[in-house]
CSV table of C-alpha atoms in Angstrom, one decimal:
chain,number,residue,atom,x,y,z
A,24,UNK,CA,10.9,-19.7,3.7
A,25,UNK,CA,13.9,-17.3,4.9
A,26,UNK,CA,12.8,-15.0,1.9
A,27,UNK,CA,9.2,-14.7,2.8
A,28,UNK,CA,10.4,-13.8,6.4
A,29,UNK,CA,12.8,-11.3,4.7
A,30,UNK,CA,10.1,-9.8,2.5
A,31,UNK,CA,7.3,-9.5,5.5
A,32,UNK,CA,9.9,-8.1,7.3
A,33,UNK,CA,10.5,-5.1,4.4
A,34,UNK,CA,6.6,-4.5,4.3
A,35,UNK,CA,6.2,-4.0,7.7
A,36,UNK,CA,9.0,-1.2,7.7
A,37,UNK,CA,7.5,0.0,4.5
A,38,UNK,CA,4.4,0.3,6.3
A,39,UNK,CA,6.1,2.1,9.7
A,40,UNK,CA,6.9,4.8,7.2
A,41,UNK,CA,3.7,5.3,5.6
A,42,UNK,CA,2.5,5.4,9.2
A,43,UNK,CA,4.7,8.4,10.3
A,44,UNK,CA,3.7,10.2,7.1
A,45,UNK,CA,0.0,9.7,8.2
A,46,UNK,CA,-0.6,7.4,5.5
A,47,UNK,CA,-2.9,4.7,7.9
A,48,UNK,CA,-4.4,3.4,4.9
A,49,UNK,CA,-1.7,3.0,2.8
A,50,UNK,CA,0.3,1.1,6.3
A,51,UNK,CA,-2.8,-1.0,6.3
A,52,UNK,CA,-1.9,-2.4,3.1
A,53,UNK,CA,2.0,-2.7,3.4
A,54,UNK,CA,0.9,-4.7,7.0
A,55,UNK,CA,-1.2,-7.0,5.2
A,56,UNK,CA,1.1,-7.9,2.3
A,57,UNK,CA,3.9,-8.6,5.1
A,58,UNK,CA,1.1,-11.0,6.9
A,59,UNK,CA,0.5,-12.2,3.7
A,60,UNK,CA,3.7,-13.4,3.3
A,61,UNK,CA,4.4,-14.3,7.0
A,62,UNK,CA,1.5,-15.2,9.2
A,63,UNK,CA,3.2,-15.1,12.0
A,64,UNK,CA,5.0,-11.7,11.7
A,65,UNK,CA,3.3,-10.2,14.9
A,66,UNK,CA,5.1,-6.8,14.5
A,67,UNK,CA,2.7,-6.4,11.6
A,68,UNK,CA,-0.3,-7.3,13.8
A,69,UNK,CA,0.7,-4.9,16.3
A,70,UNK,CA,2.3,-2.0,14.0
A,71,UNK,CA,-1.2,-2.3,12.2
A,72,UNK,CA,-3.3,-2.1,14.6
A,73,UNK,CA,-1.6,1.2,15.7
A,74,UNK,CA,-2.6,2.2,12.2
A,75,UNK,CA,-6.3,1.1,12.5
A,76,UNK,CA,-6.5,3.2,15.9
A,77,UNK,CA,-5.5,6.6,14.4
A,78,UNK,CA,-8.4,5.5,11.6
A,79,UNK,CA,-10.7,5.3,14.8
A,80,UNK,CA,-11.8,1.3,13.6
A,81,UNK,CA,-11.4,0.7,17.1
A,82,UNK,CA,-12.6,-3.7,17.0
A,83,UNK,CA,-10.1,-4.1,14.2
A,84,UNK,CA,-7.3,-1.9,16.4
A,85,UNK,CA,-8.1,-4.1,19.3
A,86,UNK,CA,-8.1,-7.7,17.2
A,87,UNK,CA,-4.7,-7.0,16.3
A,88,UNK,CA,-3.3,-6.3,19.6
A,89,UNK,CA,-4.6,-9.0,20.9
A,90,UNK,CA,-2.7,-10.9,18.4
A,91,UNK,CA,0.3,-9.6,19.1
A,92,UNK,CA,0.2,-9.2,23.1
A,93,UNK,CA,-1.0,-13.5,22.7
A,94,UNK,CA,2.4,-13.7,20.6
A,95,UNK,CA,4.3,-12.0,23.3
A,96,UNK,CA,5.4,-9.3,21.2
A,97,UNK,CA,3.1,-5.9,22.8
A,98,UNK,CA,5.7,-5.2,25.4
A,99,UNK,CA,8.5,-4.9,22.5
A,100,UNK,CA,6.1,-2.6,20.3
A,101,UNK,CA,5.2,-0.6,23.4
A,102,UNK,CA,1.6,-1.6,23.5
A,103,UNK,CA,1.9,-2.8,26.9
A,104,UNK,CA,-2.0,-2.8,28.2
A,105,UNK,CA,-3.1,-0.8,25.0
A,106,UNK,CA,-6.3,-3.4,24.0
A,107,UNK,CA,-7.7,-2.6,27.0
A,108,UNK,CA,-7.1,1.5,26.6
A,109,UNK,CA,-8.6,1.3,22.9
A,110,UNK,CA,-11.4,-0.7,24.2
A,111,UNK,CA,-12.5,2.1,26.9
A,112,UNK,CA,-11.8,5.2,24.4
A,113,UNK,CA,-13.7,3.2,21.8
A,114,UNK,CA,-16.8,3.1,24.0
A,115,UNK,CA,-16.6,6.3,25.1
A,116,UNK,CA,-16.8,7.7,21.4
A,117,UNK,CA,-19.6,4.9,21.2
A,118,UNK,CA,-21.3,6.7,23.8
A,119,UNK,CA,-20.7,9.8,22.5
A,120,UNK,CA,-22.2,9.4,19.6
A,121,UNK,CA,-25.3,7.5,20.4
A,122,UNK,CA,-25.7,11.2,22.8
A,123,UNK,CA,-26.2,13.3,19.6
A,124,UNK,CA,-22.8,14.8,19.0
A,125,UNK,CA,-22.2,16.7,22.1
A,126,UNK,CA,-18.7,15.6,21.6
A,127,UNK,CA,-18.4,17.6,18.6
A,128,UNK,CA,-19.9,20.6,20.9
A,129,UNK,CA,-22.9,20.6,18.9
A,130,UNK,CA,-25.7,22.4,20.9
């Protein structure tokens, strides 16, 4: 079991670099295989829902900091009130768009 811990533990810090080089997609998938391997690795719910909010898929962003705020573990990652901030932008953009792309500064 210690070695599955070990290994979740490696993706998630594989993924964290991926993230800084603005790889979200490629974080997404080094944040599942460490929640693949530990279910209860909450740094990857909360490091990957970072990852799913600079790729705008807001619910998913939200889902996983829910996780990880449940777990206790959102005040470590700094995403101290952060489901509630991505659920307001979110609907903003919603809005947004449903305006016709004034947003966008289309006429």
């Amino acid at each position: 079991m210690e070695d599955k811990v070990r290994a979740s533990n490696i993706y998630v810090e594989r993924g964290y670099t991926y993230f800084m080089l603005g790889q979200y997609d490629w974080a997404i998938e080094e944040y599942d295989k460490a929640l693949l391997m530990d279910t209860e690795n909450m740094r990857a719910y909360a490091e990957r829902g970072k990852a799913y909010e600079q790729l705008r898929q807001y619910d998913r962003a939200i889902e996983d900091y829910q996780m990880a705020d449940a777990a206790g573990v959102a005040d470590a990652c700094g995403l101290t009130a952060r489901p509630e901030a991505v659920a307001t932008l979110a609907g903003v953009l919603r809005a947004a768009q449903a305006d016709g792309g004034w947003w966008r500064g289309d006429p």
